[in-house]
Coordinates of C-alpha atoms (C1' of nucleotides) in Angstrom, one line a residue:
Chain A
M1 CA 152.0 50.4 133.8
K2 CA 148.8 52.4 134.0
K3 CA 150.6 55.7 134.3
R4 CA 152.6 55.0 131.2
L5 CA 149.5 54.1 129.1
Q6 CA 147.7 57.1 130.5
G7 CA 150.5 59.4 129.4
I8 CA 150.6 57.8 126.0
L9 CA 146.9 58.1 125.5
Q10 CA 146.9 61.7 126.7
E11 CA 149.4 62.6 124.0
T12 CA 147.5 60.7 121.4
F13 CA 144.3 62.6 122.2
K14 CA 146.1 65.8 122.0
S15 CA 147.5 65.0 118.6
L16 CA 144.0 64.1 117.4
G17 CA 142.6 67.3 118.8
I18 CA 140.2 65.5 121.1
S19 CA 139.8 66.8 124.6
F20 CA 139.1 64.0 127.0
S21 CA 140.1 64.1 130.6
G22 CA 140.4 61.1 132.8
V23 CA 140.7 58.3 130.3
D24 CA 139.3 55.2 131.8
I25 CA 141.8 52.4 131.9
E26 CA 141.0 49.0 133.4
L27 CA 142.5 45.6 134.0
P28 CA 140.7 43.2 131.7
K29 CA 139.4 40.0 133.4
E30 CA 140.3 37.9 130.5
E31 CA 143.9 37.3 129.5
S32 CA 143.1 37.3 125.9
H33 CA 142.0 40.9 126.2
G34 CA 145.5 42.1 126.8
D35 CA 147.2 43.7 129.8
L36 CA 145.2 46.9 130.0
A37 CA 142.1 48.0 128.1
T38 CA 140.1 51.2 127.6
P39 CA 136.5 51.6 126.6
V40 CA 137.2 55.2 125.7
A41 CA 136.3 54.8 122.0
M42 CA 132.8 53.7 123.0
S43 CA 132.3 56.6 125.4
L44 CA 133.4 59.0 122.7
S45 CA 131.3 57.6 120.0
K46 CA 128.3 59.8 120.9
T47 CA 130.0 63.1 121.0
L48 CA 132.2 62.4 117.9
K49 CA 129.2 60.9 116.1
K50 CA 131.4 58.1 114.8
P51 CA 131.2 54.4 115.3
P52 CA 133.4 53.3 118.2
R53 CA 135.6 50.9 116.2
K54 CA 136.4 53.7 113.8
I55 CA 137.5 56.0 116.7
A56 CA 139.5 53.2 118.1
E57 CA 141.3 52.8 114.8
E58 CA 142.2 56.5 114.7
I59 CA 143.5 56.4 118.2
I60 CA 145.7 53.4 117.6
H61 CA 146.9 54.9 114.4
S62 CA 148.1 58.0 116.2
I63 CA 149.9 56.3 119.0
S64 CA 153.6 57.2 118.6
E65 CA 155.3 55.1 121.2
K66 CA 154.7 51.7 119.6
D67 CA 157.7 50.1 121.3
T68 CA 156.0 49.9 124.6
F69 CA 153.5 47.5 123.2
E70 CA 153.6 44.1 121.7
K71 CA 150.2 44.6 120.2
I72 CA 147.2 46.8 120.3
E73 CA 143.9 45.4 119.2
I74 CA 140.4 46.5 118.8
A75 CA 138.0 44.0 120.3
G76 CA 134.3 43.6 121.0
P77 CA 132.1 46.6 120.5
G78 CA 135.1 48.9 120.6
F79 CA 137.6 48.2 123.3
I80 CA 141.2 48.9 122.7
N81 CA 143.3 46.2 124.3
F82 CA 147.0 46.8 125.0
T83 CA 149.5 44.1 125.4
F84 CA 152.9 45.4 126.6
S85 CA 156.2 44.4 125.1
K86 CA 158.4 42.1 127.1
A87 CA 161.2 44.7 127.1
Y88 CA 158.8 47.1 128.8
L89 CA 157.7 44.5 131.4
Y90 CA 161.3 43.7 132.3
S91 CA 162.2 47.3 132.7
E92 CA 159.1 47.8 135.0
M93 CA 160.0 44.8 137.0
K94 CA 163.5 46.1 137.4
A95 CA 162.0 49.4 138.7
L96 CA 159.8 47.5 141.1
M97 CA 162.8 45.7 142.6
R98 CA 164.9 48.8 142.7
D99 CA 162.3 51.2 144.1
G100 CA 160.2 48.9 146.2
L101 CA 157.5 50.7 148.0
V102 CA 158.0 53.8 146.0
F103 CA 157.0 51.8 142.9
L104 CA 154.2 49.9 144.5
R105 CA 152.4 52.6 146.4
S106 CA 151.3 56.0 145.2
D107 CA 150.8 59.2 147.0
I108 CA 147.1 59.7 146.9
G109 CA 146.8 61.5 150.2
K110 CA 149.6 64.0 149.6
G111 CA 150.1 64.4 153.3
K112 CA 146.5 65.0 154.1
R113 CA 145.6 64.4 157.7
V114 CA 142.9 61.9 158.4
Q115 CA 141.6 60.5 161.6
V116 CA 140.0 57.1 161.9
E117 CA 138.0 56.4 164.9
F118 CA 137.0 52.8 165.5
V119 CA 136.1 50.1 168.0
S120 CA 135.3 52.7 170.7
A121 CA 133.6 49.9 172.8
N122 CA 132.1 50.8 176.1
P123 CA 134.6 49.8 178.9
T124 CA 131.9 47.8 180.6
G125 CA 132.8 44.4 179.3
P126 CA 135.1 42.4 177.0
L127 CA 135.2 43.0 173.3
H128 CA 133.0 40.7 171.2
L129 CA 133.4 39.6 167.6
G130 CA 131.6 42.6 166.2
H131 CA 134.2 44.8 167.8
G132 CA 136.8 42.6 166.2
R133 CA 135.4 43.2 162.8
G134 CA 135.6 47.0 163.4
A135 CA 139.1 46.6 164.7
A136 CA 140.3 44.6 161.7
V137 CA 138.7 46.9 159.2
G138 CA 139.7 50.1 161.0
N139 CA 143.3 49.0 161.4
A140 CA 143.6 47.8 157.8
L141 CA 142.0 51.0 156.5
S142 CA 144.4 53.1 158.6
N143 CA 147.4 51.2 157.3
L144 CA 146.1 51.5 153.8
L145 CA 145.6 55.2 154.0
K146 CA 149.0 55.6 155.6
A147 CA 150.6 53.6 152.8
G148 CA 148.7 55.9 150.4
G149 CA 150.3 59.0 151.6
Y150 CA 147.9 60.1 154.3
K151 CA 148.9 61.1 157.8
V152 CA 146.7 58.9 159.9
E153 CA 145.6 59.1 163.5
K154 CA 143.8 56.1 165.0
E155 CA 141.5 57.1 167.8
F156 CA 139.5 55.1 170.4
Y157 CA 136.7 57.0 172.0
V158 CA 136.3 55.9 175.6
N159 CA 132.8 56.1 177.1
D160 CA 134.1 56.5 180.6
A161 CA 131.3 58.8 181.8
G162 CA 127.6 58.4 182.1
R163 CA 125.2 55.7 182.8
Q164 CA 126.9 52.6 181.4
V165 CA 130.1 52.8 183.5
R166 CA 127.9 53.7 186.5
L167 CA 125.9 50.6 185.9
L168 CA 129.0 48.5 185.7
G169 CA 130.1 50.0 189.1
M170 CA 126.7 49.2 190.6
S171 CA 126.9 45.6 189.3
V172 CA 130.3 45.1 190.8
F173 CA 129.1 46.7 194.0
A174 CA 126.2 44.3 194.2
K175 CA 128.4 41.3 193.5
Y176 CA 130.8 42.6 196.2
K177 CA 128.1 42.6 198.7
Q178 CA 126.7 39.3 197.6
L179 CA 130.1 37.7 197.9
S180 CA 130.0 38.5 201.6
G181 CA 126.8 36.7 201.9
M182 CA 124.6 39.8 201.9
D183 CA 121.2 39.9 200.3
Y184 CA 121.7 42.8 198.0
P185 CA 119.6 43.5 194.8
F186 CA 121.4 43.3 191.5
P187 CA 120.7 46.3 189.3
E188 CA 117.9 45.9 186.8
D189 CA 120.0 46.2 183.6
G190 CA 123.2 45.4 185.3
Y191 CA 126.1 43.6 183.7
R192 CA 126.1 39.9 184.5
G193 CA 129.2 38.5 183.0
D194 CA 131.7 36.5 184.9
Y195 CA 134.1 39.3 184.7
V196 CA 131.8 41.3 187.0
E197 CA 132.4 38.8 189.7
E198 CA 136.1 38.9 189.0
L199 CA 136.1 42.6 189.5
A200 CA 134.2 42.3 192.7
K201 CA 136.6 39.7 194.0
E202 CA 139.6 41.9 193.3
L203 CA 138.0 44.8 195.1
K204 CA 137.2 42.6 198.0
I205 CA 140.8 41.6 198.2
A206 CA 141.9 45.2 198.0
Y207 CA 139.4 46.7 200.4
E208 CA 138.2 43.7 202.3
E209 CA 134.9 44.4 204.0
Q210 CA 135.2 48.1 204.6
F211 CA 132.5 49.1 202.2
L212 CA 130.0 46.4 203.2
K213 CA 127.9 48.7 205.3
M214 CA 127.9 51.6 202.9
E215 CA 125.5 52.6 200.2
F216 CA 126.6 52.7 196.6
D217 CA 126.6 56.5 196.3
E218 CA 129.2 56.7 199.1
V219 CA 131.7 54.5 197.2
A220 CA 130.6 55.0 193.6
E221 CA 133.8 56.6 192.5
T222 CA 135.9 53.7 193.8
F223 CA 133.7 51.1 192.2
I224 CA 133.1 52.8 188.9
D225 CA 136.6 53.9 188.3
S226 CA 138.5 50.8 189.3
S227 CA 136.0 48.7 187.3
Y228 CA 136.0 50.5 184.0
K229 CA 139.8 51.1 184.2
K230 CA 140.4 47.4 184.5
M231 CA 138.0 46.7 181.6
L232 CA 139.7 49.3 179.5
A233 CA 143.0 47.8 180.2
L234 CA 141.6 44.4 179.2
I235 CA 140.2 45.8 176.0
K236 CA 143.5 47.4 175.2
K237 CA 145.3 44.1 175.8
D238 CA 142.9 42.2 173.6
L239 CA 143.4 44.6 170.8
E240 CA 147.1 44.4 171.1
D241 CA 146.9 40.6 171.0
F242 CA 144.8 41.1 167.9
G243 CA 147.6 43.3 166.5
V244 CA 145.7 46.6 166.7
Y245 CA 147.1 49.7 168.3
F246 CA 145.7 53.2 168.8
D247 CA 147.5 56.6 168.7
S248 CA 144.9 58.3 170.8
W249 CA 142.4 57.5 173.5
Q250 CA 139.8 60.3 173.8
S251 CA 138.1 60.2 177.1
E252 CA 134.5 61.2 177.4
R253 CA 135.1 62.4 181.0
G254 CA 137.9 64.5 179.6
L255 CA 135.3 66.4 177.5
Y256 CA 133.4 67.3 180.6
E257 CA 136.5 68.2 182.6
E258 CA 137.9 70.4 179.9
D259 CA 134.5 72.1 179.6
E260 CA 134.1 70.9 176.0
V261 CA 130.5 69.7 176.4
Q262 CA 129.4 73.1 177.8
Q263 CA 131.4 75.0 175.2
A264 CA 129.9 72.9 172.4
I265 CA 126.4 73.6 173.5
K266 CA 127.2 77.3 173.9
D267 CA 128.6 77.3 170.4
L268 CA 125.5 75.8 168.9
K269 CA 123.3 78.2 170.9
E270 CA 125.2 81.1 169.5
R271 CA 124.7 79.8 166.1
G272 CA 121.0 79.6 166.8
Y273 CA 120.5 75.8 166.8
I274 CA 119.4 75.4 170.4
Y275 CA 116.0 75.9 172.0
E276 CA 114.1 75.1 175.1
K277 CA 110.9 73.1 175.1
E278 CA 109.0 71.3 177.9
G279 CA 111.9 71.9 180.3
A280 CA 114.5 70.3 178.1
T281 CA 117.2 71.6 175.8
W282 CA 117.0 70.7 172.1
F283 CA 119.2 70.7 169.1
T284 CA 117.5 71.6 165.8
S285 CA 118.9 68.7 163.8
T286 CA 115.8 68.8 161.6
S287 CA 117.4 72.0 160.0
F288 CA 119.9 69.6 158.5
G289 CA 117.7 66.8 157.4
D290 CA 117.3 64.7 160.5
D291 CA 113.9 63.2 161.3
K292 CA 113.4 65.0 164.5
D293 CA 115.1 67.5 166.8
R294 CA 117.1 65.9 169.6
V295 CA 117.3 66.5 173.2
I296 CA 120.7 67.3 174.7
I297 CA 119.8 68.3 178.2
K298 CA 116.9 66.4 179.8
K299 CA 114.2 67.8 182.0
D300 CA 116.1 66.6 185.1
G301 CA 119.1 68.6 184.0
E302 CA 121.2 65.6 183.0
Y303 CA 122.9 65.5 179.6
T304 CA 121.8 62.9 177.1
Y305 CA 124.5 60.7 175.6
F306 CA 124.2 62.9 172.6
A307 CA 125.7 65.9 174.3
P308 CA 129.2 64.5 174.7
D309 CA 129.0 63.1 171.2
I310 CA 128.4 66.6 170.0
A311 CA 131.4 67.9 171.9
Y312 CA 133.5 65.0 170.7
H313 CA 132.8 65.6 167.1
R314 CA 133.2 69.3 167.5
K315 CA 136.6 68.7 169.0
K316 CA 137.6 66.3 166.2
I317 CA 136.6 68.7 163.5
E318 CA 138.3 71.6 165.1
K319 CA 141.5 69.7 165.0
K320 CA 141.3 70.5 161.3
F321 CA 141.8 67.0 159.9
D322 CA 141.3 66.9 156.2
E323 CA 139.1 63.9 156.6
L324 CA 137.3 62.3 159.5
I325 CA 136.2 58.7 159.4
D326 CA 134.0 57.1 162.0
I327 CA 133.6 53.3 161.9
W328 CA 130.4 52.3 163.6
G329 CA 128.5 49.1 164.0
A330 CA 125.6 49.1 161.6
D331 CA 123.1 49.1 164.5
H332 CA 124.1 52.7 165.0
H333 CA 123.3 53.9 161.5
G334 CA 120.3 55.8 162.8
Y335 CA 122.7 58.3 164.4
I336 CA 124.4 59.4 161.2
P337 CA 121.9 62.1 160.3
R338 CA 122.1 63.8 163.7
I339 CA 125.9 63.7 163.9
Q340 CA 126.1 65.1 160.4
A341 CA 123.6 67.7 161.5
V342 CA 126.1 68.7 164.2
I343 CA 128.9 68.9 161.7
Q344 CA 126.8 71.2 159.5
A345 CA 125.5 73.3 162.3
L346 CA 129.1 74.0 163.2
G347 CA 129.7 75.3 159.7
Y348 CA 131.4 72.4 158.0
P349 CA 130.2 70.5 155.0
K350 CA 128.5 67.2 155.7
E351 CA 131.2 65.4 153.8
S352 CA 133.8 66.4 156.4
L353 CA 132.7 63.3 158.3
R354 CA 132.6 59.9 156.6
V355 CA 130.8 57.2 158.6
L356 CA 131.7 53.7 157.6
L357 CA 129.2 51.1 158.8
V358 CA 130.4 47.7 159.7
Q359 CA 127.7 45.1 159.5
I360 CA 126.7 42.8 162.3
V361 CA 128.6 39.6 162.7
S362 CA 126.5 36.5 163.5
L363 CA 128.5 33.9 165.2
L364 CA 127.8 30.3 164.3
R365 CA 129.2 27.0 165.4
G366 CA 128.7 24.2 162.9
G367 CA 126.0 26.0 161.2
K368 CA 124.0 26.7 164.3
P369 CA 123.8 30.2 165.8
V370 CA 125.7 30.7 169.0
Q371 CA 123.2 32.1 171.5
M372 CA 124.4 35.3 173.0
S373 CA 122.7 37.3 175.6
K374 CA 124.4 40.4 176.8
R375 CA 121.9 40.7 179.7
A376 CA 122.7 37.2 181.0
G377 CA 126.4 37.9 180.3
E378 CA 126.7 35.0 177.9
F379 CA 128.6 35.9 174.8
V380 CA 131.7 34.8 173.0
T381 CA 134.5 37.3 173.3
L382 CA 136.9 38.4 170.6
K383 CA 139.7 37.0 172.8
E384 CA 138.1 33.5 172.8
V385 CA 137.6 33.5 169.0
V386 CA 141.2 34.6 168.5
E387 CA 142.4 31.9 170.8
E388 CA 140.3 29.3 169.0
V389 CA 140.9 30.2 165.4
G390 CA 143.9 32.5 165.4
A391 CA 144.4 36.2 164.9
D392 CA 145.4 36.1 161.2
T393 CA 142.5 33.8 160.2
T394 CA 140.0 36.0 162.1
K395 CA 141.3 39.2 160.5
F396 CA 141.4 37.6 157.1
I397 CA 137.8 36.5 157.3
F398 CA 136.9 40.1 158.1
L399 CA 139.0 41.4 155.3
T400 CA 137.7 39.2 152.6
R401 CA 134.3 40.8 152.8
R402 CA 133.0 44.3 152.2
P403 CA 132.4 45.9 155.6
D404 CA 128.7 46.4 154.8
S405 CA 128.0 42.8 154.0
H406 CA 126.3 40.8 156.7
L407 CA 128.8 38.3 157.9
E408 CA 128.4 34.8 159.1
F409 CA 131.3 33.7 161.2
D410 CA 131.3 30.0 161.7
L411 CA 133.8 28.9 164.3
E412 CA 133.9 25.4 163.0
V413 CA 134.3 26.4 159.4
A414 CA 137.0 28.9 160.3
K415 CA 138.9 26.2 162.2
A416 CA 138.1 23.2 160.0
Q417 CA 139.3 25.2 157.0
S418 CA 142.4 26.0 158.8
A419 CA 144.3 23.5 156.7
E420 CA 143.1 25.0 153.5
N421 CA 142.2 28.4 154.7
P422 CA 142.7 31.2 152.2
V423 CA 144.9 33.1 154.7
F424 CA 147.3 30.2 154.9
Y425 CA 147.2 29.8 151.1
V426 CA 148.6 33.3 150.8
Q427 CA 151.0 33.1 153.7
Y428 CA 152.2 29.8 152.3
A429 CA 153.4 31.5 149.1
N430 CA 155.6 33.7 151.2
A431 CA 156.9 30.8 153.2
R432 CA 157.7 28.8 150.1
I433 CA 159.7 31.7 148.6
N434 CA 161.6 32.0 151.8
S435 CA 162.3 28.3 151.6
I436 CA 163.5 28.7 148.0
F437 CA 165.9 31.3 149.0
A438 CA 167.2 29.2 151.9
H439 CA 167.8 26.4 149.4
A440 CA 169.5 28.7 147.0
K441 CA 171.9 29.9 149.7
E442 CA 172.7 26.3 150.6
Q443 CA 173.7 25.8 147.0
G444 CA 176.1 28.7 147.3
I445 CA 174.2 31.1 145.1
D446 CA 174.9 34.7 145.7
V447 CA 171.4 36.0 146.4
D448 CA 172.5 39.6 146.5
K449 CA 173.4 39.7 142.8
L450 CA 169.7 39.7 141.8
K451 CA 169.7 43.4 140.9
N452 CA 171.8 42.9 137.8
T453 CA 170.0 39.8 136.7
D454 CA 169.0 39.3 133.1
L455 CA 165.3 39.2 133.4
S456 CA 164.7 38.5 129.8
L457 CA 165.2 34.8 130.7
L458 CA 161.8 35.0 132.3
N459 CA 159.7 34.3 129.2
T460 CA 157.4 31.4 129.9
H461 CA 153.8 32.2 129.9
E462 CA 153.5 31.7 133.6
E463 CA 156.4 34.0 134.3
L464 CA 155.1 36.8 132.2
R465 CA 151.7 36.3 133.8
I466 CA 153.2 36.8 137.2
I467 CA 155.2 39.8 136.2
K468 CA 152.0 41.4 134.8
K469 CA 150.2 40.6 138.0
L470 CA 152.9 42.3 140.0
L471 CA 152.9 45.3 137.8
A472 CA 149.1 45.5 138.4
Y473 CA 149.6 45.9 142.1
P474 CA 150.0 49.7 142.0
M475 CA 146.6 50.0 140.2
V476 CA 144.9 47.8 142.8
F477 CA 146.6 49.7 145.6
E478 CA 145.5 53.0 144.2
G479 CA 141.9 51.9 143.7
A480 CA 141.8 50.5 147.2
V481 CA 143.1 53.8 148.7
I482 CA 140.7 55.9 146.8
A483 CA 137.8 53.7 147.6
H484 CA 138.9 53.2 151.2
E485 CA 138.6 49.5 150.6
P486 CA 141.3 47.3 152.2
H487 CA 139.5 44.1 151.1
R488 CA 140.7 44.7 147.5
I489 CA 144.2 44.0 148.7
T490 CA 143.1 40.8 150.3
F491 CA 141.6 39.6 147.0
Y492 CA 144.7 40.6 145.0
L493 CA 146.9 38.7 147.3
Q494 CA 144.9 35.6 146.8
E495 CA 145.1 36.0 143.1
L496 CA 148.8 36.5 143.2
A497 CA 149.3 33.4 145.4
G498 CA 146.9 31.6 143.0
I499 CA 149.3 32.0 140.1
F500 CA 152.5 31.6 142.1
H501 CA 151.6 28.1 143.5
P502 CA 151.0 26.6 140.1
Y503 CA 154.2 28.1 138.8
Y504 CA 156.1 26.7 141.7
H505 CA 154.7 23.3 141.0
K506 CA 155.6 23.4 137.3
Y507 CA 159.0 25.0 137.3
K508 CA 162.1 24.7 139.5
V509 CA 163.6 27.9 140.5
V510 CA 167.0 26.7 141.6
T511 CA 168.6 24.7 138.8
A512 CA 172.0 24.1 137.2
D513 CA 171.4 27.0 134.9
M514 CA 172.9 29.8 136.9
N515 CA 171.5 32.7 134.9
L516 CA 168.0 31.3 134.8
T517 CA 168.2 30.5 138.5
L518 CA 169.1 34.1 139.2
A519 CA 166.3 35.4 137.0
R520 CA 163.7 33.2 138.7
L521 CA 165.0 34.2 142.2
A522 CA 164.5 37.7 141.1
L523 CA 160.9 36.9 140.2
C524 CA 160.4 35.3 143.6
E525 CA 162.0 38.3 145.3
A526 CA 159.6 40.6 143.5
I527 CA 156.6 38.5 144.6
R528 CA 157.9 38.6 148.1
I529 CA 158.1 42.3 148.1
V530 CA 154.5 42.7 146.9
L531 CA 153.2 40.0 149.3
K532 CA 155.0 41.7 152.2
D533 CA 153.4 45.0 151.4
G534 CA 150.0 43.5 151.3
F535 CA 150.5 41.7 154.6
E536 CA 151.6 44.9 156.2
I537 CA 148.6 46.8 155.1
L538 CA 146.2 44.1 156.2
G539 CA 147.9 43.7 159.5
L540 CA 148.8 40.0 158.9
S541 CA 151.9 38.2 159.9
A542 CA 154.3 36.9 157.2
P543 CA 155.6 33.6 158.6
E544 CA 158.9 32.5 157.1
R545 CA 158.1 28.9 157.5
M546 CA 154.9 27.0 158.0
Chain B
rG1 C1' 104.3 52.5 159.3
rC2 C1' 109.2 55.1 158.0
rG3 C1' 114.6 54.8 157.2
rC4 C1' 119.3 52.1 156.3
rC5 C1' 121.9 47.5 154.9
rU6 C1' 121.7 42.9 152.3
rG7 C1' 119.9 39.2 148.4
rU8 C1' 125.2 36.4 142.9
rA9 C1' 127.1 28.3 142.3
rG10 C1' 124.8 23.4 147.4
rC11 C1' 127.6 26.8 151.5
rU12 C1' 130.7 31.5 152.5
rC13 C1' 131.8 35.6 149.6
rA14 C1' 134.2 38.8 145.4
rG15 C1' 132.8 41.4 141.0
rU16 C1' 138.0 47.2 139.5
rU17 C1' 132.0 52.7 141.1
rG18 C1' 128.3 51.2 133.8
rG19 C1' 132.1 47.3 130.2
rA20 C1' 133.6 42.1 126.8
rU21 C1' 131.7 34.9 127.6
rA22 C1' 129.6 36.7 135.9
rG23 C1' 134.6 34.8 139.3
rA24 C1' 137.2 32.6 143.9
rG25 C1' 137.3 29.5 148.3
rC26 C1' 134.8 25.6 150.8
rA27 C1' 131.9 21.1 150.0
rA28 C1' 131.6 16.8 145.8
rC29 C1' 134.1 13.7 142.2
rU30 C1' 139.1 12.0 139.3
rG31 C1' 144.3 12.1 139.4
rC32 C1' 149.6 13.9 141.4
rC33 C1' 154.6 13.5 147.0
rU34 C1' 162.3 9.7 145.4
rU35 C1' 162.1 16.9 143.6
rC36 C1' 163.2 24.4 146.2
rU37 C1' 157.5 22.7 152.0
rA38 C1' 151.2 18.3 149.5
rA39 C1' 148.8 24.4 154.3
rG40 C1' 150.4 22.5 147.3
rC41 C1' 149.1 21.1 141.9
rA42 C1' 146.1 19.3 137.5
rG43 C1' 141.1 18.3 136.1
rU44 C1' 135.4 17.6 136.3
rA45 C1' 130.9 19.5 137.8
rG46 C1' 128.0 23.6 139.6
rG47 C1' 124.2 30.2 137.6
rC48 C1' 116.9 32.8 135.5
rC49 C1' 122.9 37.6 139.5
rA50 C1' 115.6 37.3 144.5
rG51 C1' 111.5 39.0 140.8
rA52 C1' 109.2 42.7 137.3
rG53 C1' 109.6 47.1 134.6
rG54 C1' 112.8 51.3 133.0
rU55 C1' 117.5 54.3 131.6
rU56 C1' 121.7 53.2 126.9
rC57 C1' 126.0 51.3 122.4
rG58 C1' 126.3 48.0 127.1
rA59 C1' 123.2 46.6 133.6
rA60 C1' 124.9 41.9 138.8
rU61 C1' 126.2 47.3 139.1
rC62 C1' 122.0 53.2 138.0
rC63 C1' 116.2 54.5 138.7
rU64 C1' 111.0 52.7 140.2
rC65 C1' 108.0 48.9 142.2
rU66 C1' 107.4 43.9 144.5
rC67 C1' 109.2 39.9 147.6
rA68 C1' 112.6 37.9 151.5
rG69 C1' 116.2 38.5 155.6
rG70 C1' 118.9 41.8 159.1
rC71 C1' 119.2 46.4 161.8
rG72 C1' 117.4 51.0 163.4
rC73 C1' 113.3 54.6 164.5
rG74 C1' 113.5 57.1 173.3
rC75 C1' 114.2 63.3 177.6
rC76 C1' 118.2 54.8 177.0
rA77 C1' 123.6 54.4 175.9

RNA sequence: GCGCCUGUAGCUCAGUUGGAUAGAGCAACUGCCUUCUAAGCAGUAGGCCAGAGGUUCGAAUCCUCUCAGGCGCGCCA
C-alpha cells in the first residue's frame, strides 16, 4: 500500500521536476482523512515559495495512475489524503493471502547480523520480575528483527566468575554447616533466600558430612560450581517456561580460560589507553567522554568486574556483527559511557553498540508495593508471577509499554483483569476465527477454495475497514523493525481485534449465500494470517479455543 | 551536587521520531446472549499533555529553565 503510493509520488515529482527524496507517508488517525496521507506539500512550501495547498493541487494534477485511488483530497493546511479504490484493495488482499509473510514483512535487515544480549542475570538466585521484562522485550525484539530480515543471535552472558558466585558458594557452605548444627557465621552480604538452604541440603545429601571439618577455601570449587550451575539450570528452565530461548551462553570464566581478559587489556595497552597509578591499572575512559577513568586491575592484583566486561565486549565486536544490542536494567545506565569508551578505544564507532535500557518494574499487590529485600532473600520470582498470572499475560503487560517507561506491575490487577485482559481480547479474536472455520466445515463448505473467492463481495464499511487495517500491517511492521520497537505490534494487534469483534457481532460469516460466505471466510483467513504473525513476533501463544 | 529515565483521562499506558479535532484498556453508568464462543458488542462520561518561556506553516513530541517521582554516580558486582 505504502510502496505503491511512494512509487506513484516519486514519479509525479519527477514529472514536476521537483527533487524530493523520502516522501513522508503516514497512516492518518482519522478515517475521514483517507487511507494514507502525506504532508509533503507543506514541507515543500518554503523551498518552492508557494502556498502548500497550491503545491498539493499541482501534485494531484500530475498523478497519472488515478485508477489506484477512489479519491485524492487536499485537506487542512495542505495534507494530501489518498483513498484507495476498492479494486486496488481487493487485489492487495489477494496478494496478502497468496504471499503471506512475504507480503506482510519486509526485508529491512538484508541479512545483516545482529546480536542481542539480554537477561544475563547472575546465577546466584532465581529470576525476578525485572529479568522477566528484559526477557520478554529481548525475545520479542529478536523475533521482530529476525522477521525483518536480520540474522539474529540471542546471547546470555553468564557471570560465573568473581565475587558473586563465590559469595553464593560461601552462603551455601555456611548453611551446610549450620544444617549439621554447627555454629558457623553466615557471610556478611551472603544470599539468604530459601534456595540457598535447598542447595545446602542437596550437597549434604550428596557429600554427607565429609566437608564439615574443612574451611571454605578447601572446598570452594565444589560449593561454588555446583551451586551456580544449579541456579543457572533453574534460570534456564524458568526462561523456557516463559517461552524464551537463547542461542548462545557466553561464560565469564571462559573469557579468563581462553585468555580473553588478558588479551583485551594487552590490546588496550598497545593502543595506549592503559596506565598505572597508585598501584592499580586504569583504563582512560575519559578520552571517550566518560566522567572518570576506570580501574581494571586493583591494587591487590585482582581484576575488577569491568575487566571481563571489556573482554566480553571486545569478543562480541570482533565477531563482526553488523549491530550489537545490549539490553540492561536501567539501574546500570551509568555503565554505558565506559562500555562505549571501550568500543571506541578498540577502534569502532560508538554506534556499534546499542544499549537498550529496560526500566525498573515495581511490583504491587492490590495497589500496595510488595516488599522485596534481596538481602533477606524475600522477593517474588518471575516463576511465581508466571504461575500466578500466566506467561502470555505477563509478556503482554511488558510488551504494551515502551521499555523505558517505569512500570507498575500489579498482581491483583493482572489477575483480576484476566477476564477482560487485553491479551485475551486479542487471542479471543483468533479463537473466534478458528471457531468460525470449524463451523463452516461442519456446514460442508470447502474451506480450501478461498483463494479464488470473489472478494468484491466484501463491501460493507466494516469489511473495507478491516481490509485497510490488514494492508497497513506492513507499514507498522516496518516501522517497528526500524525503530526496534516490538510494542508497536502489540498495539496494532489490539486495534485489529478491536475492529474484528464488532464486525463479528454485526455480521454473520457463514450464511446461506455461498459466495458471500466464502468471501467473508477469506477475510477471516487474512485476519488470522496477520494475527498469527503478530503473536509469533511477540512470543505469545495463539490458542485455537478459549 | 552531577548524570540518565519518567511526568498524557480517576487508575495503567499508547501517541507512527514535528502533523489535522490527543487515543486505548481498566474502573463508573445504560442497554444486548433462542444466533459462527458474552474472554464479546452498542452507548454515556471522563483532558490546562506537570508548569513557564522559546524554535515554525504546525509542538504531547525539539531547545532552555522550574517543579515532582525513580535510578545511577566505588580499586563493589
